[in-house]
Amino acid sequence: MSTATSRLLDTARHGWTMAGVLAVMIFLAVLATAGGIATAGASAALRTALGGQLTVQIVSGDAETRVRHAAQVVAALRRSPSVAHVAQVPRTELTRLLGPWLGNEAGEDDLPVPALIDVTLTQGLDGAAQVRRIVAPIDPAIRVDAQGAALAGTETLLRAVTLLAAATVTLMIGAGSAMVLLSIRAGLAAHETTIDVMHRLGATDAQVARLFCRRMARDAALAAAIGAPIAWGTLALLGRVGAGTGAELLGGMTLGRVGWGSAVILPVAFVALAALVAYIAVRRALGRLV
């Protein structure tokens, strides 16, 4: 059909209103998608960084006993095939860590500071029980702490945020589809007489549906052209702010190629979905009128 024919079903003011609403939805959907991917990446980075990381604490009150047990623990763990790396934390490092709380007394030799040993496992957190069995004969009072277990709640929170982002994207897509359906119904009701005349002149349901589909694709494309660049700029700004904080957790919240690819593809997919929903809705509505 010609351009003049397509204008019969066009309402410019309604198109701008629809485009504005869809632009907001696309903006929120892109942000939610990127946020979910970044949070999932941070969760994976946290799990990788802390997986298999243990701290062995020798809490004996006697300094000579601590030194002797520390040497025995290091030797025993190095013989274990499930241990990839063993290193005792130097006393100077412990003094530096305790300095903000104990001041100059943190470096006193008579201060019963536990001996700390960093352990990296080859089997993840499941090897913590095996490490406890190795060090128990040396000193039953030795404590073995899994670093990942201390942040298990944080990982659970990150997973919940990822699921919330996925749910938000789903709701935005559903709401956008609902807006398209409402627009199509309003357009069919407003142009009922025009559509009837077109049918009498030989136009088919498919041709009429393509007109509505073209108009909806135009409105959705306009919305994507408005909402998507704003969302991309917001993501780039947030990425710079997160990288500048120096926080390891925020540093892991990067989009990468997958995230940016999804942020770019989502608006295009939204336009295609809007056009498809419009075409199917018009065909079904006109089919019921026959």
PDB file of C-alpha atoms in Angstrom:
ATOM      1  CA  MET A   1       0.000   0.000   0.000  1.00  0.00           C
ATOM      2  CA  SER A   2       1.055   3.602  -0.600  1.00  0.00           C
ATOM      3  CA  THR A   3       2.196   6.081   2.004  1.00  0.00           C
ATOM      4  CA  ALA A   4      -1.039   8.017   1.584  1.00  0.00           C
ATOM      5  CA  THR A   5      -3.035   4.890   2.406  1.00  0.00           C
ATOM      6  CA  SER A   6      -0.997   4.213   5.536  1.00  0.00           C
ATOM      7  CA  ARG A   7      -1.824   7.701   6.816  1.00  0.00           C
ATOM      8  CA  LEU A   8      -5.473   6.701   7.057  1.00  0.00           C
ATOM      9  CA  LEU A   9      -4.703   4.749  10.213  1.00  0.00           C
ATOM     10  CA  ASP A  10      -2.160   7.177  11.609  1.00  0.00           C
ATOM     11  CA  THR A  11      -2.624   9.507  14.574  1.00  0.00           C
ATOM     12  CA  ALA A  12       0.517  11.528  15.179  1.00  0.00           C
ATOM     13  CA  ARG A  13      -0.370  12.737  18.650  1.00  0.00           C
ATOM     14  CA  HIS A  14      -1.241   9.237  19.822  1.00  0.00           C
ATOM     15  CA  GLY A  15       2.032   7.975  18.320  1.00  0.00           C
ATOM     16  CA  TRP A  16       4.128  10.397  20.347  1.00  0.00           C
ATOM     17  CA  THR A  17       2.267   9.471  23.524  1.00  0.00           C
ATOM     18  CA  MET A  18       2.804   5.772  22.901  1.00  0.00           C
ATOM     19  CA  ALA A  19       6.467   6.359  22.056  1.00  0.00           C
ATOM     20  CA  GLY A  20       6.998   8.258  25.306  1.00  0.00           C
ATOM     21  CA  VAL A  21       5.500   5.493  27.431  1.00  0.00           C
ATOM     22  CA  LEU A  22       7.442   2.778  25.613  1.00  0.00           C
ATOM     23  CA  ALA A  23      10.650   4.827  25.901  1.00  0.00           C
ATOM     24  CA  VAL A  24      10.350   4.783  29.692  1.00  0.00           C
ATOM     25  CA  MET A  25       9.752   1.025  29.643  1.00  0.00           C
ATOM     26  CA  ILE A  26      12.725   0.405  27.365  1.00  0.00           C
ATOM     27  CA  PHE A  27      14.915   2.583  29.578  1.00  0.00           C
ATOM     28  CA  LEU A  28      13.937   0.637  32.699  1.00  0.00           C
ATOM     29  CA  ALA A  29      14.191  -2.727  30.930  1.00  0.00           C
ATOM     30  CA  VAL A  30      17.722  -2.014  29.693  1.00  0.00           C
ATOM     31  CA  LEU A  31      18.830  -0.860  33.143  1.00  0.00           C
ATOM     32  CA  ALA A  32      17.278  -3.911  34.802  1.00  0.00           C
ATOM     33  CA  THR A  33      18.870  -6.262  32.271  1.00  0.00           C
ATOM     34  CA  ALA A  34      22.298  -4.715  32.711  1.00  0.00           C
ATOM     35  CA  GLY A  35      21.896  -4.661  36.489  1.00  0.00           C
ATOM     36  CA  GLY A  36      20.967  -8.336  36.575  1.00  0.00           C
ATOM     37  CA  ILE A  37      23.905  -9.344  34.377  1.00  0.00           C
ATOM     38  CA  ALA A  38      26.348  -7.211  36.363  1.00  0.00           C
ATOM     39  CA  THR A  39      25.088  -8.591  39.668  1.00  0.00           C
ATOM     40  CA  ALA A  40      25.341 -12.153  38.384  1.00  0.00           C
ATOM     41  CA  GLY A  41      28.909 -11.407  37.300  1.00  0.00           C
ATOM     42  CA  ALA A  42      29.744  -9.994  40.722  1.00  0.00           C
ATOM     43  CA  SER A  43      28.299 -13.096  42.387  1.00  0.00           C
ATOM     44  CA  ALA A  44      30.393 -15.366  40.164  1.00  0.00           C
ATOM     45  CA  ALA A  45      33.519 -13.271  40.792  1.00  0.00           C
ATOM     46  CA  LEU A  46      32.921 -13.386  44.540  1.00  0.00           C
ATOM     47  CA  ARG A  47      32.417 -17.141  44.430  1.00  0.00           C
ATOM     48  CA  THR A  48      35.598 -17.609  42.392  1.00  0.00           C
ATOM     49  CA  ALA A  49      37.674 -15.325  44.594  1.00  0.00           C
ATOM     50  CA  LEU A  50      36.614 -16.875  47.882  1.00  0.00           C
ATOM     51  CA  GLY A  51      35.960 -20.435  46.796  1.00  0.00           C
ATOM     52  CA  GLY A  52      38.446 -22.737  48.491  1.00  0.00           C
ATOM     53  CA  GLN A  53      39.936 -19.955  50.628  1.00  0.00           C
ATOM     54  CA  LEU A  54      40.426 -20.935  54.286  1.00  0.00           C
ATOM     55  CA  THR A  55      42.065 -19.369  57.312  1.00  0.00           C
ATOM     56  CA  VAL A  56      43.609 -21.608  59.970  1.00  0.00           C
ATOM     57  CA  GLN A  57      43.889 -19.950  63.391  1.00  0.00           C
ATOM     58  CA  ILE A  58      46.210 -21.303  66.070  1.00  0.00           C
ATOM     59  CA  VAL A  59      44.907 -19.787  69.276  1.00  0.00           C
ATOM     60  CA  SER A  60      47.237 -21.313  71.853  1.00  0.00           C
ATOM     61  CA  GLY A  61      48.183 -18.863  74.604  1.00  0.00           C
ATOM     62  CA  ASP A  62      51.828 -19.941  74.676  1.00  0.00           C
ATOM     63  CA  ALA A  63      53.962 -18.234  72.023  1.00  0.00           C
ATOM     64  CA  GLU A  64      56.364 -21.153  71.572  1.00  0.00           C
ATOM     65  CA  THR A  65      53.447 -23.561  71.183  1.00  0.00           C
ATOM     66  CA  ARG A  66      51.882 -21.341  68.535  1.00  0.00           C
ATOM     67  CA  VAL A  67      55.120 -21.226  66.554  1.00  0.00           C
ATOM     68  CA  ARG A  68      55.617 -24.989  66.788  1.00  0.00           C
ATOM     69  CA  HIS A  69      52.018 -25.821  65.873  1.00  0.00           C
ATOM     70  CA  ALA A  70      52.064 -23.339  62.993  1.00  0.00           C
ATOM     71  CA  ALA A  71      55.095 -25.051  61.486  1.00  0.00           C
ATOM     72  CA  GLN A  72      53.474 -28.460  61.920  1.00  0.00           C
ATOM     73  CA  VAL A  73      50.209 -27.305  60.347  1.00  0.00           C
ATOM     74  CA  VAL A  74      51.996 -25.790  57.351  1.00  0.00           C
ATOM     75  CA  ALA A  75      54.009 -28.979  56.814  1.00  0.00           C
ATOM     76  CA  ALA A  76      50.938 -31.213  57.160  1.00  0.00           C
ATOM     77  CA  LEU A  77      48.829 -29.152  54.771  1.00  0.00           C
ATOM     78  CA  ARG A  78      51.551 -29.011  52.149  1.00  0.00           C
ATOM     79  CA  ARG A  79      51.546 -32.801  52.053  1.00  0.00           C
ATOM     80  CA  SER A  80      47.805 -32.890  51.377  1.00  0.00           C
ATOM     81  CA  PRO A  81      46.805 -33.235  47.680  1.00  0.00           C
ATOM     82  CA  SER A  82      43.632 -31.201  48.321  1.00  0.00           C
ATOM     83  CA  VAL A  83      45.648 -28.105  49.270  1.00  0.00           C
ATOM     84  CA  ALA A  84      46.963 -25.920  46.461  1.00  0.00           C
ATOM     85  CA  HIS A  85      48.705 -23.227  48.498  1.00  0.00           C
ATOM     86  CA  VAL A  86      49.702 -22.673  52.138  1.00  0.00           C
ATOM     87  CA  ALA A  87      51.229 -19.502  53.571  1.00  0.00           C
ATOM     88  CA  GLN A  88      51.539 -18.261  57.129  1.00  0.00           C
ATOM     89  CA  VAL A  89      50.598 -14.624  57.659  1.00  0.00           C
ATOM     90  CA  PRO A  90      53.707 -12.722  58.898  1.00  0.00           C
ATOM     91  CA  ARG A  91      53.623 -11.225  62.374  1.00  0.00           C
ATOM     92  CA  THR A  92      54.279  -7.777  60.900  1.00  0.00           C
ATOM     93  CA  GLU A  93      51.098  -8.067  58.803  1.00  0.00           C
ATOM     94  CA  LEU A  94      49.080  -9.080  61.865  1.00  0.00           C
ATOM     95  CA  THR A  95      50.512  -6.128  63.772  1.00  0.00           C
ATOM     96  CA  ARG A  96      49.470  -3.785  60.963  1.00  0.00           C
ATOM     97  CA  LEU A  97      45.935  -5.216  60.909  1.00  0.00           C
ATOM     98  CA  LEU A  98      45.548  -4.933  64.682  1.00  0.00           C
ATOM     99  CA  GLY A  99      47.115  -1.483  64.869  1.00  0.00           C
ATOM    100  CA  PRO A 100      43.877   0.519  64.459  1.00  0.00           C
ATOM    101  CA  TRP A 101      42.413  -1.239  67.520  1.00  0.00           C
ATOM    102  CA  LEU A 102      45.415  -1.952  69.755  1.00  0.00           C
ATOM    103  CA  GLY A 103      47.769   0.852  68.799  1.00  0.00           C
ATOM    104  CA  ASN A 104      51.463   0.393  69.558  1.00  0.00           C
ATOM    105  CA  GLU A 105      50.719  -2.564  71.823  1.00  0.00           C
ATOM    106  CA  ALA A 106      49.792  -4.650  68.770  1.00  0.00           C
ATOM    107  CA  GLY A 107      53.497  -5.375  68.182  1.00  0.00           C
ATOM    108  CA  GLU A 108      54.243  -6.549  71.745  1.00  0.00           C
ATOM    109  CA  ASP A 109      55.716 -10.044  71.829  1.00  0.00           C
ATOM    110  CA  ASP A 110      53.766 -11.038  74.927  1.00  0.00           C
ATOM    111  CA  LEU A 111      50.444 -10.225  73.261  1.00  0.00           C
ATOM    112  CA  PRO A 112      48.706 -13.571  72.529  1.00  0.00           C
ATOM    113  CA  VAL A 113      47.959 -12.931  68.859  1.00  0.00           C
ATOM    114  CA  PRO A 114      46.775 -16.094  67.085  1.00  0.00           C
ATOM    115  CA  ALA A 115      48.947 -17.462  64.308  1.00  0.00           C
ATOM    116  CA  LEU A 116      47.102 -17.237  60.999  1.00  0.00           C
ATOM    117  CA  ILE A 117      47.677 -19.491  57.989  1.00  0.00           C
ATOM    118  CA  ASP A 118      46.074 -18.816  54.601  1.00  0.00           C
ATOM    119  CA  VAL A 119      45.053 -21.958  52.752  1.00  0.00           C
ATOM    120  CA  THR A 120      43.844 -22.349  49.174  1.00  0.00           C
ATOM    121  CA  LEU A 121      42.102 -25.610  48.354  1.00  0.00           C
ATOM    122  CA  THR A 122      41.811 -27.380  45.041  1.00  0.00           C
ATOM    123  CA  GLN A 123      38.353 -28.775  45.861  1.00  0.00           C
ATOM    124  CA  GLY A 124      36.447 -25.652  46.872  1.00  0.00           C
ATOM    125  CA  LEU A 125      34.735 -25.185  50.207  1.00  0.00           C
ATOM    126  CA  ASP A 126      33.978 -28.910  50.563  1.00  0.00           C
ATOM    127  CA  GLY A 127      37.632 -29.464  51.519  1.00  0.00           C
ATOM    128  CA  ALA A 128      37.274 -27.475  54.753  1.00  0.00           C
ATOM    129  CA  ALA A 129      36.243 -30.581  56.688  1.00  0.00           C
ATOM    130  CA  GLN A 130      39.307 -32.417  55.397  1.00  0.00           C
ATOM    131  CA  VAL A 131      41.569 -29.582  56.554  1.00  0.00           C
ATOM    132  CA  ARG A 132      40.018 -29.791  59.997  1.00  0.00           C
ATOM    133  CA  ARG A 133      40.787 -33.509  60.124  1.00  0.00           C
ATOM    134  CA  ILE A 134      44.407 -32.823  59.164  1.00  0.00           C
ATOM    135  CA  VAL A 135      45.033 -30.157  61.824  1.00  0.00           C
ATOM    136  CA  ALA A 136      42.960 -31.704  64.643  1.00  0.00           C
ATOM    137  CA  PRO A 137      45.698 -34.168  65.752  1.00  0.00           C
ATOM    138  CA  ILE A 138      48.158 -31.283  66.058  1.00  0.00           C
ATOM    139  CA  ASP A 139      45.875 -29.174  68.254  1.00  0.00           C
ATOM    140  CA  PRO A 140      42.129 -29.768  68.685  1.00  0.00           C
ATOM    141  CA  ALA A 141      41.677 -26.073  69.510  1.00  0.00           C
ATOM    142  CA  ILE A 142      42.797 -24.947  66.051  1.00  0.00           C
ATOM    143  CA  ARG A 143      40.051 -23.096  64.195  1.00  0.00           C
ATOM    144  CA  VAL A 144      39.425 -23.418  60.472  1.00  0.00           C
ATOM    145  CA  ASP A 145      37.290 -20.677  58.936  1.00  0.00           C
ATOM    146  CA  ALA A 146      36.003 -20.728  55.359  1.00  0.00           C
ATOM    147  CA  GLN A 147      36.158 -17.203  53.960  1.00  0.00           C
ATOM    148  CA  GLY A 148      33.360 -17.936  51.501  1.00  0.00           C
ATOM    149  CA  ALA A 149      31.040 -19.053  54.280  1.00  0.00           C
ATOM    150  CA  ALA A 150      31.383 -15.654  55.953  1.00  0.00           C
ATOM    151  CA  LEU A 151      29.960 -13.978  52.836  1.00  0.00           C
ATOM    152  CA  ALA A 152      27.355 -16.606  52.016  1.00  0.00           C
ATOM    153  CA  GLY A 153      24.624 -14.120  52.900  1.00  0.00           C
ATOM    154  CA  THR A 154      26.083 -11.591  50.469  1.00  0.00           C
ATOM    155  CA  GLU A 155      26.035 -14.124  47.647  1.00  0.00           C
ATOM    156  CA  THR A 156      22.430 -14.988  48.469  1.00  0.00           C
ATOM    157  CA  LEU A 157      21.547 -11.298  48.318  1.00  0.00           C
ATOM    158  CA  LEU A 158      23.252 -10.933  44.937  1.00  0.00           C
ATOM    159  CA  ARG A 159      21.293 -13.897  43.592  1.00  0.00           C
ATOM    160  CA  ALA A 160      18.056 -12.370  44.865  1.00  0.00           C
ATOM    161  CA  VAL A 161      18.900  -9.082  43.149  1.00  0.00           C
ATOM    162  CA  THR A 162      19.596 -10.965  39.901  1.00  0.00           C
ATOM    163  CA  LEU A 163      16.218 -12.702  40.082  1.00  0.00           C
ATOM    164  CA  LEU A 164      14.531  -9.392  40.876  1.00  0.00           C
ATOM    165  CA  ALA A 165      16.150  -7.829  37.805  1.00  0.00           C
ATOM    166  CA  ALA A 166      14.940 -10.711  35.631  1.00  0.00           C
ATOM    167  CA  ALA A 167      11.430 -10.328  37.032  1.00  0.00           C
ATOM    168  CA  THR A 168      11.540  -6.574  36.359  1.00  0.00           C
ATOM    169  CA  VAL A 169      12.545  -7.130  32.732  1.00  0.00           C
ATOM    170  CA  THR A 170       9.736  -9.658  32.322  1.00  0.00           C
ATOM    171  CA  LEU A 171       7.218  -7.223  33.785  1.00  0.00           C
ATOM    172  CA  MET A 172       8.448  -4.404  31.541  1.00  0.00           C
ATOM    173  CA  ILE A 173       8.098  -6.586  28.458  1.00  0.00           C
ATOM    174  CA  GLY A 174       4.639  -7.699  29.577  1.00  0.00           C
ATOM    175  CA  ALA A 175       3.581  -4.128  30.299  1.00  0.00           C
ATOM    176  CA  GLY A 176       4.884  -2.981  26.934  1.00  0.00           C
ATOM    177  CA  SER A 177       2.960  -5.722  25.157  1.00  0.00           C
ATOM    178  CA  ALA A 178      -0.165  -4.724  27.076  1.00  0.00           C
ATOM    179  CA  MET A 179       0.315  -1.111  25.978  1.00  0.00           C
ATOM    180  CA  VAL A 180       0.595  -2.267  22.371  1.00  0.00           C
ATOM    181  CA  LEU A 181      -2.624  -4.270  22.673  1.00  0.00           C
ATOM    182  CA  LEU A 182      -4.466  -1.322  24.200  1.00  0.00           C
ATOM    183  CA  SER A 183      -3.214   0.928  21.417  1.00  0.00           C
ATOM    184  CA  ILE A 184      -4.298  -1.555  18.759  1.00  0.00           C
ATOM    185  CA  ARG A 185      -7.765  -1.903  20.246  1.00  0.00           C
ATOM    186  CA  ALA A 186      -8.142   1.867  20.430  1.00  0.00           C
ATOM    187  CA  GLY A 187      -6.953   2.185  16.827  1.00  0.00           C
ATOM    188  CA  LEU A 188      -9.373  -0.465  15.585  1.00  0.00           C
ATOM    189  CA  ALA A 189     -12.248   1.230  17.363  1.00  0.00           C
ATOM    190  CA  ALA A 190     -11.266   4.687  16.084  1.00  0.00           C
ATOM    191  CA  HIS A 191     -10.820   3.566  12.476  1.00  0.00           C
ATOM    192  CA  GLU A 192     -13.603   1.004  12.271  1.00  0.00           C
ATOM    193  CA  THR A 193     -15.355   2.883   9.447  1.00  0.00           C
ATOM    194  CA  THR A 194     -12.115   3.425   7.556  1.00  0.00           C
ATOM    195  CA  ILE A 195     -11.212  -0.251   7.816  1.00  0.00           C
ATOM    196  CA  ASP A 196     -14.677  -1.219   6.568  1.00  0.00           C
ATOM    197  CA  VAL A 197     -14.265   1.046   3.532  1.00  0.00           C
ATOM    198  CA  MET A 198     -10.833  -0.427   2.839  1.00  0.00           C
ATOM    199  CA  HIS A 199     -12.305  -3.922   2.941  1.00  0.00           C
ATOM    200  CA  ARG A 200     -15.002  -2.915   0.476  1.00  0.00           C
ATOM    201  CA  LEU A 201     -12.289  -1.567  -1.818  1.00  0.00           C
ATOM    202  CA  GLY A 202     -10.535  -4.935  -1.789  1.00  0.00           C
ATOM    203  CA  ALA A 203      -8.030  -4.628   1.067  1.00  0.00           C
ATOM    204  CA  THR A 204      -7.353  -7.889   2.908  1.00  0.00           C
ATOM    205  CA  ASP A 205      -7.005  -8.407   6.636  1.00  0.00           C
ATOM    206  CA  ALA A 206      -3.277  -9.022   6.158  1.00  0.00           C
ATOM    207  CA  GLN A 207      -2.849  -5.655   4.424  1.00  0.00           C
ATOM    208  CA  VAL A 208      -4.711  -3.821   7.171  1.00  0.00           C
ATOM    209  CA  ALA A 209      -2.709  -5.665   9.820  1.00  0.00           C
ATOM    210  CA  ARG A 210       0.536  -4.650   8.110  1.00  0.00           C
ATOM    211  CA  LEU A 211      -0.518  -1.004   8.308  1.00  0.00           C
ATOM    212  CA  PHE A 212      -1.036  -1.259  12.064  1.00  0.00           C
ATOM    213  CA  CYS A 213       2.167  -3.266  12.361  1.00  0.00           C
ATOM    214  CA  ARG A 214       4.113  -0.585  10.477  1.00  0.00           C
ATOM    215  CA  ARG A 215       2.711   2.179  12.649  1.00  0.00           C
ATOM    216  CA  MET A 216       3.467   0.303  15.860  1.00  0.00           C
ATOM    217  CA  ALA A 217       6.989  -0.533  14.680  1.00  0.00           C
ATOM    218  CA  ARG A 218       7.531   3.167  13.978  1.00  0.00           C
ATOM    219  CA  ASP A 219       6.327   4.172  17.445  1.00  0.00           C
ATOM    220  CA  ALA A 220       8.421   1.457  19.130  1.00  0.00           C
ATOM    221  CA  ALA A 221      11.493   2.429  17.096  1.00  0.00           C
ATOM    222  CA  LEU A 222      11.038   6.045  18.140  1.00  0.00           C
ATOM    223  CA  ALA A 223      10.755   4.908  21.751  1.00  0.00           C
ATOM    224  CA  ALA A 224      13.931   2.824  21.414  1.00  0.00           C
ATOM    225  CA  ALA A 225      15.740   5.775  19.856  1.00  0.00           C
ATOM    226  CA  ILE A 226      14.836   7.869  22.910  1.00  0.00           C
ATOM    227  CA  GLY A 227      15.084   5.401  25.792  1.00  0.00           C
ATOM    228  CA  ALA A 228      17.995   3.192  24.747  1.00  0.00           C
ATOM    229  CA  PRO A 229      20.713   5.883  24.371  1.00  0.00           C
ATOM    230  CA  ILE A 230      19.749   7.387  27.724  1.00  0.00           C
ATOM    231  CA  ALA A 231      20.004   3.941  29.319  1.00  0.00           C
ATOM    232  CA  TRP A 232      23.380   3.273  27.673  1.00  0.00           C
ATOM    233  CA  GLY A 233      24.724   6.600  28.877  1.00  0.00           C
ATOM    234  CA  THR A 234      23.496   5.864  32.386  1.00  0.00           C
ATOM    235  CA  LEU A 235      25.202   2.459  32.342  1.00  0.00           C
ATOM    236  CA  ALA A 236      28.472   3.960  31.130  1.00  0.00           C
ATOM    237  CA  LEU A 237      28.335   6.590  33.884  1.00  0.00           C
ATOM    238  CA  LEU A 238      27.583   4.006  36.574  1.00  0.00           C
ATOM    239  CA  GLY A 239      30.428   1.841  35.273  1.00  0.00           C
ATOM    240  CA  ARG A 240      32.901   4.690  35.660  1.00  0.00           C
ATOM    241  CA  VAL A 241      31.643   5.507  39.141  1.00  0.00           C
ATOM    242  CA  GLY A 242      31.870   1.843  40.206  1.00  0.00           C
ATOM    243  CA  ALA A 243      35.387   1.461  38.809  1.00  0.00           C
ATOM    244  CA  GLY A 244      36.518   4.601  40.610  1.00  0.00           C
ATOM    245  CA  THR A 245      35.455   3.392  44.058  1.00  0.00           C
ATOM    246  CA  GLY A 246      38.204   0.758  44.225  1.00  0.00           C
ATOM    247  CA  ALA A 247      35.822  -1.722  45.869  1.00  0.00           C
ATOM    248  CA  GLU A 248      36.488  -5.298  44.754  1.00  0.00           C
ATOM    249  CA  LEU A 249      32.801  -6.237  44.802  1.00  0.00           C
ATOM    250  CA  LEU A 250      31.817  -3.251  42.648  1.00  0.00           C
ATOM    251  CA  GLY A 251      34.789  -3.923  40.427  1.00  0.00           C
ATOM    252  CA  GLY A 252      33.337  -7.346  39.659  1.00  0.00           C
ATOM    253  CA  MET A 253      30.009  -5.807  38.616  1.00  0.00           C
ATOM    254  CA  THR A 254      30.977  -5.303  34.989  1.00  0.00           C
ATOM    255  CA  LEU A 255      28.794  -5.891  31.948  1.00  0.00           C
ATOM    256  CA  GLY A 256      31.385  -7.266  29.558  1.00  0.00           C
ATOM    257  CA  ARG A 257      30.504  -8.204  25.999  1.00  0.00           C
ATOM    258  CA  VAL A 258      27.474 -10.245  27.010  1.00  0.00           C
ATOM    259  CA  GLY A 259      26.009  -7.444  29.091  1.00  0.00           C
ATOM    260  CA  TRP A 260      26.552  -4.705  26.518  1.00  0.00           C
ATOM    261  CA  GLY A 261      25.348  -7.009  23.761  1.00  0.00           C
ATOM    262  CA  SER A 262      22.125  -7.643  25.687  1.00  0.00           C
ATOM    263  CA  ALA A 263      21.715  -3.916  26.354  1.00  0.00           C
ATOM    264  CA  VAL A 264      21.993  -3.221  22.626  1.00  0.00           C
ATOM    265  CA  ILE A 265      19.856  -6.121  21.414  1.00  0.00           C
ATOM    266  CA  LEU A 266      17.012  -5.627  23.906  1.00  0.00           C
ATOM    267  CA  PRO A 267      15.614  -2.385  22.351  1.00  0.00           C
ATOM    268  CA  VAL A 268      15.756  -3.928  18.871  1.00  0.00           C
ATOM    269  CA  ALA A 269      13.990  -7.042  20.128  1.00  0.00           C
ATOM    270  CA  PHE A 270      11.392  -4.852  21.833  1.00  0.00           C
ATOM    271  CA  VAL A 271      10.608  -3.102  18.541  1.00  0.00           C
ATOM    272  CA  ALA A 272      10.254  -6.451  16.758  1.00  0.00           C
ATOM    273  CA  LEU A 273       8.036  -7.785  19.552  1.00  0.00           C
ATOM    274  CA  ALA A 274       5.773  -4.715  19.427  1.00  0.00           C
ATOM    275  CA  ALA A 275       5.328  -5.081  15.668  1.00  0.00           C
ATOM    276  CA  LEU A 276       4.619  -8.806  15.974  1.00  0.00           C
ATOM    277  CA  VAL A 277       2.089  -8.321  18.788  1.00  0.00           C
ATOM    278  CA  ALA A 278       0.350  -5.601  16.768  1.00  0.00           C
ATOM    279  CA  TYR A 279       0.124  -7.766  13.648  1.00  0.00           C
ATOM    280  CA  ILE A 280      -1.223 -10.806  15.521  1.00  0.00           C
ATOM    281  CA  ALA A 281      -3.717  -8.715  17.506  1.00  0.00           C
ATOM    282  CA  VAL A 282      -5.120  -7.025  14.395  1.00  0.00           C
ATOM    283  CA  ARG A 283      -5.429 -10.291  12.479  1.00  0.00           C
ATOM    284  CA  ARG A 284      -7.312 -11.909  15.356  1.00  0.00           C
ATOM    285  CA  ALA A 285      -9.568  -8.890  15.857  1.00  0.00           C
ATOM    286  CA  LEU A 286     -10.442  -8.652  12.164  1.00  0.00           C
ATOM    287  CA  GLY A 287     -10.968 -12.406  11.997  1.00  0.00           C
ATOM    288  CA  ARG A 288     -13.610 -12.177  14.704  1.00  0.00           C
ATOM    289  CA  LEU A 289     -15.449  -9.503  12.721  1.00  0.00           C
ATOM    290  CA  VAL A 290     -15.952 -11.796   9.740  1.00  0.00           C
TER     291      VAL A 290
END
